[in-house]
Amino acid sequence: MAGLFDIKVTRKLIFIFAAISILLTGISVASLLYLNQTINRISDSLYEDVFENSELILSADRDLYQGAIALHSSMSSNLTEAERDQFIQEFKVNNQQAEERVSLAGSDIKSINKPYSGMKQANNILTELENKLHAFETSLVIWKSTGDSLIAERMQIGWDPDSYYAVNLNMQLNEVRTHLDQSEVLIDKYALQVTDGFQDKKNALFALYSLVFFILLLVIIYLGRKIIWLKNEMLEEKTLYQLIGETMSDFIILTDPNGLILYSSPSHSSVLGYVPKKGDPLSNYIREPEIAWAKLKSVVQGTPRISELRMRGSEGQWVWLETKVSPVRGSSNFPAQFMLVSREITQRKQYEERLHKLAFYDHLTAIPNRAHFKMYMENLINQPEERRKNIALALLDCDRFKQLNDTLGHLAGDEFLQLLSRELLQTVKGVGQAFRIGGDEFAVVLHRFTSPEMLDEMLQRLLKLFNKSWSIDNGSSFHTSASIGVALFPEHGSSINELLRAADLAMYLSKDHGGNEANLYYELLDVGLSNLTIGNP
């Protein structure tokens, strides 16, 4: 049973671990999807940032180009003053727009932080990009300064158009635009580097989670196979237990702590004619169930013990069983179940009962004998004082019994003793117990009276029983009477021998008076003084 309990615990633990594994797998998959979504969102955000900054730089480059065209156009000598002023204004506006766009792009780039800057190589590109934008700002200042100088000269009276050299101006413009072109390249390179880094991290993360998921899947498969193996093992054990229960000669019953049957072996049917039903109280099948079940439950705090009990058969008969009761321990040292392993001892109990009858019952009359009388008296005398009752011992001797044996024979005497014994038992039933202690001598122990008057009434009933004619089977009749001597406990003796001696003296006093009377012992009988007569016919 302990092995079965261990298998159940192991199975429960495996189910719990499998549930945890499935839960962890679900959490891992959900986390993976969440991280993948996060990486894609960051990637999209990065693309938007790079795209916007790249657009700002391209727009700045177009502004510079438009400004350079406006500057060149303003240097023409064929312009009116209004046209010249318009080109100069376009030059300044385009330069300002280019500066603002690059400044905004620079601010965006400086604000880029983790996770982008967490990549070392991408961080180096970012630093180089910041340097290029700074170089652009320096060259832009020079470019604007050169353009402002040319415009100032152009505004002077008498300006000579031949003094304007477009080649030098274009070289400065190319230098400024070169910084922008390089910045744009670096932005694209940075975006590519970060995107590749994110992709590498994403791939590594997917690989890691795939490995974890694969391991968990293997664990779940292993646990599933383990559970199937344990289930098959339990089925094999159950089949084995069933086979043992069906073939063994002993009887097995398993109950819960309340006495409800959990299992009964099929071997019960060979003796009881049926198998106790699962779910029925064990007390339904045990004689005196409230006592028997209390005895069974007494093993809770002790070791397994042997008990004798009777179970009802299918035909109403009682079958004696010798039962070993063992608690099947549960948690906290309390029994979870009771196991009863029994074998039939009906023949042994019947033999013991026969021995008991031979030892304590008279073989002729079948009423209790002298040995039974002594045991009965000891139990009454040894009662605790608070439970002790009034006890009267009456010795009865049949008058003229020898005459019966001499005239009608010993068989008639035996028949008379049997008839007398049966009626004597009925007469004292409810008030005491009758015993044959030898020959025609009987003892009656009276212990259910509360007054001398009640005792006198009982003795009168005994005298009346003896004082009548008896019919024997051979057609003869016989008239008898009794001589009765009575001793009281503890007034006339504190032991069985003392009470017997006192009652015997009182009985011989009755015989000396001719019989058919009952006398109570008193101390003067020992010195031959007068007697006390309790009743006469």
Coordinates of C-alpha atoms in Angstrom, one line a residue:
M1 CA 0.0 0.0 0.0
A2 CA 2.9 2.3 0.7
G3 CA 4.2 1.7 -2.8
L4 CA 0.9 2.6 -4.2
F5 CA 0.8 5.8 -2.1
D6 CA 4.3 6.8 -3.4
I7 CA 3.2 6.2 -7.0
K8 CA 0.2 8.5 -6.4
V9 CA 2.4 11.2 -4.9
T10 CA 4.9 10.9 -7.8
R11 CA 2.2 11.1 -10.3
K12 CA 0.8 14.2 -8.7
L13 CA 4.2 15.8 -8.7
I14 CA 4.7 15.0 -12.3
F15 CA 1.4 16.5 -13.3
I16 CA 2.3 19.7 -11.3
F17 CA 5.7 19.9 -13.0
A18 CA 4.2 19.3 -16.4
A19 CA 1.6 22.1 -15.8
I20 CA 4.4 24.4 -14.7
S21 CA 6.4 23.5 -17.8
I22 CA 3.5 24.2 -20.1
L23 CA 2.9 27.5 -18.2
L24 CA 6.5 28.4 -18.6
T25 CA 6.4 27.5 -22.3
G26 CA 3.3 29.7 -22.8
I27 CA 5.0 32.6 -21.0
S28 CA 8.2 32.1 -23.0
V29 CA 6.3 32.1 -26.3
A30 CA 4.3 35.2 -25.2
S31 CA 7.5 36.9 -24.1
L32 CA 9.2 36.0 -27.4
L33 CA 6.3 37.4 -29.4
Y34 CA 6.3 40.5 -27.2
L35 CA 10.1 41.0 -27.7
N36 CA 9.8 40.5 -31.4
Q37 CA 7.1 43.1 -31.6
T38 CA 9.2 45.5 -29.5
I39 CA 12.2 45.0 -31.7
N40 CA 10.1 45.5 -34.8
R41 CA 8.6 48.7 -33.2
I42 CA 12.1 50.0 -32.4
S43 CA 13.3 49.1 -35.9
D44 CA 10.4 51.0 -37.4
S45 CA 11.0 53.9 -35.1
L46 CA 14.7 53.9 -36.1
Y47 CA 13.8 53.8 -39.8
E48 CA 11.4 56.8 -39.3
D49 CA 14.1 58.8 -37.4
V50 CA 16.8 58.0 -40.0
F51 CA 14.4 58.8 -42.9
E52 CA 13.4 62.1 -41.3
N53 CA 17.0 63.1 -40.7
S54 CA 18.1 62.0 -44.1
E55 CA 15.2 64.1 -45.6
L56 CA 16.3 67.1 -43.5
I57 CA 19.9 66.8 -44.9
L58 CA 18.7 66.4 -48.5
S59 CA 16.5 69.4 -48.1
A60 CA 19.4 71.3 -46.6
D61 CA 21.5 70.4 -49.6
R62 CA 18.7 71.6 -52.0
D63 CA 18.5 74.8 -50.0
L64 CA 22.2 75.4 -50.4
Y65 CA 22.0 74.7 -54.1
Q66 CA 19.1 77.1 -54.5
G67 CA 20.9 79.7 -52.4
A68 CA 24.0 79.3 -54.6
I69 CA 21.9 79.8 -57.7
A70 CA 20.3 82.9 -56.2
L71 CA 23.8 84.2 -55.3
H72 CA 25.1 83.7 -58.8
S73 CA 22.0 85.3 -60.3
S74 CA 22.4 88.4 -58.0
M75 CA 25.9 88.9 -59.5
S76 CA 24.5 89.6 -63.0
S77 CA 24.9 93.2 -64.2
N78 CA 21.6 93.0 -66.2
L79 CA 19.4 93.0 -63.2
T80 CA 17.1 95.6 -62.0
E81 CA 17.5 96.7 -58.4
A82 CA 14.3 94.9 -57.4
E83 CA 15.5 91.6 -59.1
R84 CA 18.8 91.9 -57.4
D85 CA 17.3 92.4 -54.0
Q86 CA 15.0 89.4 -54.6
F87 CA 17.9 87.1 -55.4
I88 CA 19.8 88.3 -52.4
Q89 CA 16.8 87.6 -50.2
E90 CA 16.5 84.1 -51.6
F91 CA 20.2 83.5 -50.9
K92 CA 19.8 84.4 -47.3
V93 CA 16.5 82.5 -46.8
N94 CA 17.9 79.4 -48.4
N95 CA 21.0 79.5 -46.2
Q96 CA 18.9 80.0 -43.1
Q97 CA 16.6 77.1 -44.0
A98 CA 19.6 74.9 -44.6
E99 CA 21.1 75.8 -41.3
E100 CA 17.9 75.2 -39.5
R101 CA 17.4 71.8 -41.1
V102 CA 20.9 70.7 -40.3
S103 CA 20.6 72.0 -36.8
L104 CA 17.3 70.0 -36.3
A105 CA 18.9 66.9 -37.8
G106 CA 21.9 67.4 -35.4
S107 CA 19.6 67.7 -32.4
D108 CA 17.7 64.5 -33.4
I109 CA 21.0 62.6 -33.8
K110 CA 22.3 63.8 -30.4
S111 CA 19.0 62.7 -28.8
I112 CA 19.5 59.1 -30.1
N113 CA 20.3 56.9 -27.1
K114 CA 19.8 53.3 -26.0
P115 CA 19.2 50.9 -27.5
Y116 CA 20.8 52.4 -30.6
S117 CA 23.9 53.8 -28.9
G118 CA 24.4 50.5 -27.0
M119 CA 26.0 49.1 -30.1
K120 CA 29.7 50.0 -30.1
Q121 CA 30.3 50.2 -33.9
A122 CA 27.0 52.1 -34.4
N123 CA 28.0 54.4 -31.7
N124 CA 31.3 55.2 -33.4
I125 CA 29.4 56.0 -36.6
L126 CA 27.1 58.2 -34.6
T127 CA 30.2 60.1 -33.2
E128 CA 31.6 60.5 -36.7
L129 CA 28.3 61.8 -38.0
E130 CA 28.2 64.4 -35.2
N131 CA 31.7 65.5 -36.2
K132 CA 30.6 65.9 -39.9
L133 CA 27.6 68.0 -39.0
H134 CA 29.8 70.2 -36.8
A135 CA 32.3 70.5 -39.8
F136 CA 29.3 71.4 -42.0
E137 CA 28.3 74.2 -39.6
T138 CA 31.8 75.6 -39.7
S139 CA 32.0 75.5 -43.5
L140 CA 28.5 76.9 -43.7
V141 CA 29.5 79.9 -41.7
I142 CA 32.4 80.5 -44.1
W143 CA 30.1 80.1 -47.1
K144 CA 27.6 82.6 -45.7
S145 CA 30.4 85.0 -44.9
T146 CA 31.8 84.8 -48.4
G147 CA 28.3 85.3 -49.9
D148 CA 27.6 88.3 -47.6
S149 CA 30.9 89.8 -48.7
L150 CA 30.1 89.4 -52.4
I151 CA 26.7 90.9 -51.8
A152 CA 28.1 93.9 -50.0
E153 CA 30.5 94.5 -52.9
R154 CA 27.7 94.1 -55.4
M155 CA 25.7 96.7 -53.5
Q156 CA 28.4 99.3 -53.9
I157 CA 28.2 102.0 -56.7
G158 CA 30.5 101.4 -59.5
W159 CA 30.9 97.6 -58.8
D160 CA 32.8 95.9 -61.6
P161 CA 31.2 92.6 -62.7
D162 CA 34.5 91.3 -64.0
S163 CA 35.7 91.2 -60.4
Y164 CA 33.3 88.3 -59.6
Y165 CA 34.9 84.8 -60.0
A166 CA 32.3 82.0 -59.8
V167 CA 34.9 79.2 -59.6
N168 CA 36.1 80.1 -56.1
L169 CA 32.5 80.4 -54.9
N170 CA 31.6 77.0 -56.3
M171 CA 34.6 75.4 -54.6
Q172 CA 33.4 76.6 -51.2
L173 CA 29.9 75.5 -52.0
N174 CA 31.1 72.0 -52.9
E175 CA 33.0 71.8 -49.6
V176 CA 29.9 72.6 -47.7
R177 CA 27.8 70.2 -49.7
T178 CA 30.5 67.5 -49.3
H179 CA 30.0 67.5 -45.5
L180 CA 26.2 67.1 -46.1
D181 CA 26.8 64.2 -48.5
Q182 CA 29.1 62.5 -46.1
S183 CA 26.6 63.0 -43.3
E184 CA 23.9 61.5 -45.3
V185 CA 26.1 58.5 -46.1
L186 CA 26.9 58.1 -42.4
I187 CA 23.2 58.3 -41.5
D188 CA 22.5 55.5 -44.0
K189 CA 25.5 53.5 -42.7
Y190 CA 24.4 54.0 -39.0
A191 CA 20.8 52.9 -39.9
L192 CA 22.1 49.8 -41.6
Q193 CA 24.5 49.0 -38.8
V194 CA 21.8 49.4 -36.1
T195 CA 19.3 47.4 -38.2
D196 CA 21.7 44.6 -38.7
G197 CA 22.5 44.7 -34.9
F198 CA 18.8 44.4 -34.1
Q199 CA 18.4 41.6 -36.5
D200 CA 21.4 39.7 -35.0
K201 CA 19.9 40.2 -31.5
K202 CA 16.6 39.1 -32.7
N203 CA 18.0 36.0 -34.3
A204 CA 20.0 35.2 -31.1
L205 CA 16.9 35.7 -29.0
F206 CA 14.8 33.5 -31.3
A207 CA 17.5 30.9 -31.2
L208 CA 17.6 31.0 -27.4
Y209 CA 13.9 30.8 -27.0
S210 CA 13.7 28.0 -29.6
L211 CA 16.2 26.1 -27.6
V212 CA 14.3 26.7 -24.3
F213 CA 11.0 25.7 -26.0
F214 CA 12.6 22.6 -27.4
I215 CA 14.0 21.6 -24.0
L216 CA 10.6 22.2 -22.3
L217 CA 8.9 20.2 -25.1
L218 CA 11.4 17.3 -24.4
V219 CA 10.7 17.6 -20.7
I220 CA 6.9 17.5 -21.3
I221 CA 7.3 14.5 -23.6
Y222 CA 9.4 12.7 -21.0
L223 CA 6.9 13.5 -18.3
G224 CA 4.1 12.3 -20.5
R225 CA 5.9 9.0 -21.1
K226 CA 6.7 8.7 -17.4
I227 CA 3.0 9.2 -16.5
I228 CA 2.0 6.6 -19.0
W229 CA 4.6 4.2 -17.6
L230 CA 3.5 4.9 -14.0
K231 CA -0.2 4.3 -15.1
N232 CA 0.7 1.0 -16.7
E233 CA 2.7 0.1 -13.6
M234 CA -0.3 0.9 -11.4
L235 CA -2.6 -1.1 -13.6
E236 CA -0.2 -4.0 -13.3
E237 CA -0.1 -3.7 -9.5
K238 CA -3.8 -3.3 -9.3
T239 CA -4.2 -6.5 -11.4
L240 CA -1.7 -8.2 -9.1
Y241 CA -3.5 -7.1 -6.0
Q242 CA -6.8 -8.3 -7.5
L243 CA -5.3 -11.6 -8.3
I244 CA -3.9 -12.0 -4.8
G245 CA -7.2 -10.9 -3.3
E246 CA -9.1 -13.5 -5.4
T247 CA -6.8 -16.4 -4.8
M248 CA -5.7 -16.0 -1.2
S249 CA -7.6 -17.8 1.6
D250 CA -7.5 -14.9 4.1
F251 CA -10.1 -12.1 4.0
I252 CA -9.0 -8.5 3.4
I253 CA -11.1 -5.4 4.1
L254 CA -9.9 -1.8 3.8
T255 CA -11.9 1.0 5.5
D256 CA -11.7 4.7 5.9
P257 CA -11.4 6.3 9.4
N258 CA -15.2 6.3 9.7
G259 CA -15.5 2.6 9.1
L260 CA -16.8 2.8 5.5
I261 CA -15.6 -0.1 3.3
L262 CA -13.2 0.9 0.6
Y263 CA -12.3 -2.6 -0.6
S264 CA -13.3 -6.2 0.2
S265 CA -11.5 -9.3 -1.1
P266 CA -13.6 -11.8 -3.1
S267 CA -12.4 -14.5 -0.7
H268 CA -15.3 -13.4 1.6
S269 CA -17.8 -15.2 -0.5
S270 CA -16.4 -18.6 0.2
V271 CA -17.3 -18.3 3.9
L272 CA -20.0 -15.5 4.2
G273 CA -21.7 -16.3 0.9
Y274 CA -21.2 -12.7 -0.3
V275 CA -18.6 -9.9 -0.5
P276 CA -19.2 -6.9 1.7
K277 CA -20.2 -3.9 -0.5
K278 CA -17.9 -1.0 -1.1
G279 CA -19.2 2.2 0.6
D280 CA -21.2 0.3 3.3
P281 CA -20.4 0.8 7.0
L282 CA -18.4 -2.1 8.4
S283 CA -20.7 -2.0 11.4
N284 CA -23.5 -3.4 9.1
Y285 CA -21.6 -6.8 9.0
I286 CA -20.2 -7.0 12.6
R287 CA -22.1 -8.3 15.6
E288 CA -22.5 -5.6 18.3
P289 CA -21.0 -3.0 15.8
E290 CA -20.7 -0.1 18.2
I291 CA -18.4 -2.3 20.4
A292 CA -16.6 -4.0 17.6
W293 CA -15.8 -0.8 15.7
A294 CA -14.7 0.9 18.9
K295 CA -12.2 -1.9 19.4
L296 CA -11.0 -1.6 15.8
K297 CA -10.5 2.2 16.1
S298 CA -8.5 1.7 19.3
V299 CA -5.4 0.8 17.2
V300 CA -5.2 4.4 16.0
Q301 CA -2.6 5.3 18.7
G302 CA -1.1 1.8 18.9
T303 CA 0.5 -0.9 16.8
P304 CA -1.4 -3.5 14.8
R305 CA -3.4 -5.9 17.0
I306 CA -5.3 -9.1 16.8
S307 CA -9.1 -9.0 17.5
E308 CA -11.8 -11.6 17.4
L309 CA -15.1 -10.6 15.8
R310 CA -18.2 -12.1 14.2
M311 CA -19.5 -11.3 10.8
R312 CA -23.0 -12.2 9.6
G313 CA -23.3 -14.8 6.8
S314 CA -25.7 -14.7 3.9
E315 CA -28.0 -17.1 5.8
G316 CA -28.0 -15.1 9.0
Q317 CA -25.4 -17.2 10.8
W318 CA -22.5 -15.6 12.6
V319 CA -19.0 -16.5 11.4
W320 CA -16.1 -16.1 13.9
L321 CA -13.0 -14.3 12.4
E322 CA -9.6 -13.7 13.9
T323 CA -8.7 -10.3 12.5
K324 CA -5.4 -8.4 12.4
V325 CA -6.2 -4.7 12.4
S326 CA -3.6 -2.3 11.1
P327 CA -3.8 1.5 10.6
V328 CA -2.6 2.7 7.2
R329 CA -0.9 5.9 8.2
G330 CA -1.8 9.2 6.4
S331 CA -0.4 12.7 7.1
S332 CA 0.3 14.1 10.6
N333 CA 0.5 10.6 12.1
F334 CA -3.2 10.0 11.8
P335 CA -4.5 6.9 10.1
A336 CA -6.0 7.5 6.6
Q337 CA -7.4 3.9 6.5
F338 CA -7.8 0.6 8.4
M339 CA -6.7 -2.7 6.9
L340 CA -8.4 -5.9 8.3
V341 CA -6.8 -9.2 7.5
S342 CA -8.9 -12.1 8.8
R343 CA -9.1 -15.9 8.9
E344 CA -12.1 -18.0 9.9
I345 CA -11.9 -19.5 13.4
T346 CA -15.5 -20.7 13.8
Q347 CA -14.6 -24.3 14.5
R348 CA -12.0 -23.2 17.0
K349 CA -14.5 -21.0 18.8
Q350 CA -17.1 -23.8 18.8
Y351 CA -14.5 -26.1 20.3
E352 CA -13.6 -23.4 22.9
E353 CA -17.3 -23.0 23.7
R354 CA -17.6 -26.8 24.2
L355 CA -14.6 -26.7 26.5
H356 CA -16.2 -23.8 28.4
K357 CA -19.5 -25.7 28.8
L358 CA -17.6 -28.8 30.0
A359 CA -15.7 -26.7 32.5
F360 CA -18.5 -24.4 33.8
Y361 CA -21.8 -26.3 33.1
D362 CA -23.2 -29.5 34.6
H363 CA -23.2 -32.3 32.0
L364 CA -26.5 -33.8 33.3
T365 CA -28.7 -30.7 33.8
A366 CA -26.9 -28.2 31.6
I367 CA -27.1 -25.5 34.3
P368 CA -24.0 -23.8 35.7
N369 CA -21.8 -26.0 37.9
R370 CA -19.7 -25.5 41.1
A371 CA -16.7 -23.9 39.1
H372 CA -19.1 -21.5 37.5
F373 CA -20.7 -20.8 40.9
K374 CA -17.3 -19.8 42.4
M375 CA -16.5 -17.5 39.4
Y376 CA -19.9 -15.9 39.7
M377 CA -19.6 -15.3 43.4
E378 CA -16.0 -13.8 43.0
N379 CA -17.3 -11.3 40.5
L380 CA -20.1 -10.2 42.8
I381 CA -17.9 -10.0 45.9
N382 CA -15.1 -8.1 44.2
Q383 CA -17.4 -5.4 42.8
P384 CA -16.4 -1.8 43.8
E385 CA -18.1 -0.7 46.9
E386 CA -20.2 1.9 45.2
R387 CA -21.6 -0.8 42.8
R388 CA -21.9 -3.6 45.3
K389 CA -25.4 -5.1 45.8
N390 CA -27.1 -7.2 48.6
I391 CA -26.1 -10.8 48.1
A392 CA -27.8 -13.9 49.6
L393 CA -26.4 -17.4 49.1
A394 CA -29.1 -20.1 49.4
L395 CA -28.1 -23.8 49.5
L396 CA -30.9 -26.2 48.5
D397 CA -31.0 -29.9 49.2
C398 CA -33.8 -32.2 47.9
D399 CA -35.6 -34.1 50.7
R400 CA -36.2 -37.8 50.1
F401 CA -34.1 -37.8 46.8
K402 CA -32.3 -41.1 48.0
Q403 CA -35.8 -42.7 48.2
L404 CA -36.5 -41.7 44.6
N405 CA -33.2 -43.4 43.4
D406 CA -33.9 -46.5 45.5
T407 CA -37.5 -47.0 44.4
L408 CA -37.6 -45.7 40.8
G409 CA -33.9 -46.0 39.8
H410 CA -31.1 -43.7 38.9
L411 CA -32.5 -42.9 35.5
A412 CA -35.7 -41.6 37.1
G413 CA -33.5 -39.6 39.5
D414 CA -31.5 -38.1 36.6
E415 CA -34.8 -37.2 34.8
F416 CA -36.1 -35.5 38.0
L417 CA -32.9 -33.5 38.4
Q418 CA -33.2 -32.3 34.8
L419 CA -36.8 -31.2 35.2
L420 CA -36.0 -29.5 38.6
S421 CA -33.0 -27.7 37.1
R422 CA -35.0 -26.2 34.2
E423 CA -37.8 -25.0 36.5
L424 CA -35.3 -23.7 39.0
L425 CA -33.6 -21.6 36.4
Q426 CA -37.0 -20.1 35.4
T427 CA -37.9 -19.4 39.0
V428 CA -34.8 -17.4 39.8
K429 CA -34.6 -15.7 36.4
G430 CA -34.3 -11.9 36.9
V431 CA -33.4 -12.1 40.6
G432 CA -30.3 -14.3 40.6
Q433 CA -28.6 -17.4 39.3
A434 CA -29.0 -21.2 40.0
F435 CA -26.1 -23.7 40.1
R436 CA -25.9 -27.5 40.7
I437 CA -23.0 -28.0 43.0
G438 CA -23.3 -31.7 43.5
G439 CA -25.7 -34.6 43.7
D440 CA -29.1 -33.2 44.6
E441 CA -27.6 -30.1 46.1
F442 CA -28.2 -26.7 44.4
A443 CA -27.0 -23.2 45.1
V444 CA -29.0 -20.1 44.3
V445 CA -27.3 -16.7 44.4
L446 CA -29.8 -13.9 44.9
H447 CA -28.5 -10.3 44.4
R448 CA -31.4 -8.4 43.1
F449 CA -33.5 -7.8 46.3
T450 CA -33.8 -4.5 48.2
S451 CA -35.4 -5.6 51.5
P452 CA -35.8 -8.7 53.8
E453 CA -39.4 -9.0 52.8
M454 CA -38.4 -9.3 49.1
L455 CA -35.8 -11.9 50.1
D456 CA -38.4 -13.9 52.1
E457 CA -40.7 -13.8 49.1
M458 CA -38.0 -15.3 46.8
L459 CA -37.3 -18.1 49.3
Q460 CA -41.0 -18.9 49.5
R461 CA -41.1 -19.2 45.8
L462 CA -38.2 -21.7 46.0
L463 CA -39.9 -23.8 48.7
K464 CA -43.1 -23.8 46.6
L465 CA -41.2 -25.0 43.5
F466 CA -39.8 -28.1 45.4
N467 CA -43.0 -28.8 47.4
K468 CA -45.0 -30.6 44.7
S469 CA -45.5 -33.9 42.9
W470 CA -43.3 -34.6 39.8
S471 CA -44.3 -36.8 36.9
I472 CA -41.7 -39.1 35.4
D473 CA -41.8 -40.3 31.8
N474 CA -42.4 -43.9 32.9
G475 CA -45.7 -42.8 34.4
S476 CA -44.5 -42.7 38.0
S477 CA -44.9 -39.7 40.2
F478 CA -42.8 -38.4 43.0
H479 CA -43.3 -35.8 45.7
T480 CA -40.4 -33.9 47.2
S481 CA -39.5 -30.8 49.2
A482 CA -36.4 -28.8 50.0
S483 CA -34.2 -27.9 52.9
I484 CA -32.8 -24.4 52.4
G485 CA -30.0 -22.6 54.3
V486 CA -29.3 -18.9 53.6
A487 CA -26.2 -16.7 54.3
L488 CA -25.9 -13.0 53.7
F489 CA -22.8 -11.1 52.4
P490 CA -21.0 -9.5 54.1
E491 CA -22.9 -10.1 57.4
H492 CA -22.2 -13.9 57.5
G493 CA -18.9 -14.0 55.7
S494 CA -16.6 -12.0 53.4
S495 CA -15.4 -15.0 51.3
I496 CA -17.0 -17.8 49.4
N497 CA -15.9 -20.5 51.8
E498 CA -17.3 -18.5 54.8
L499 CA -20.6 -18.0 53.1
L500 CA -20.8 -21.7 52.0
R501 CA -20.1 -22.8 55.6
A502 CA -22.8 -20.5 57.0
A503 CA -25.4 -21.5 54.4
D504 CA -24.6 -25.2 55.0
L505 CA -25.1 -24.9 58.7
A506 CA -28.5 -23.1 58.1
M507 CA -29.5 -25.9 55.6
Y508 CA -28.7 -28.7 58.1
L509 CA -30.8 -26.8 60.6
S510 CA -33.7 -27.0 58.1
K511 CA -33.1 -30.8 57.7
D512 CA -33.1 -31.2 61.5
H513 CA -36.6 -29.7 61.5
G514 CA -37.8 -32.2 59.0
G515 CA -37.2 -30.2 55.8
N516 CA -39.4 -28.0 53.7
E517 CA -38.2 -24.8 55.3
A518 CA -35.6 -22.1 54.8
N519 CA -33.4 -20.9 57.6
L520 CA -31.1 -17.9 57.8
Y521 CA -27.7 -18.4 59.4
Y522 CA -26.9 -16.7 62.6
E523 CA -23.8 -17.1 64.9
L524 CA -25.5 -19.2 67.6
L525 CA -25.9 -22.0 65.1
D526 CA -22.2 -22.7 65.7
V527 CA -22.9 -23.6 69.4
G528 CA -26.1 -25.5 68.7
L529 CA -28.6 -22.9 70.0
S530 CA -32.1 -22.2 68.7
N531 CA -32.7 -21.2 65.0
L532 CA -34.5 -18.4 63.1
T533 CA -37.2 -19.8 60.8
I534 CA -37.8 -17.7 57.7
G535 CA -40.7 -19.7 56.2
N536 CA -42.7 -22.8 56.8
P537 CA -45.1 -24.6 54.6

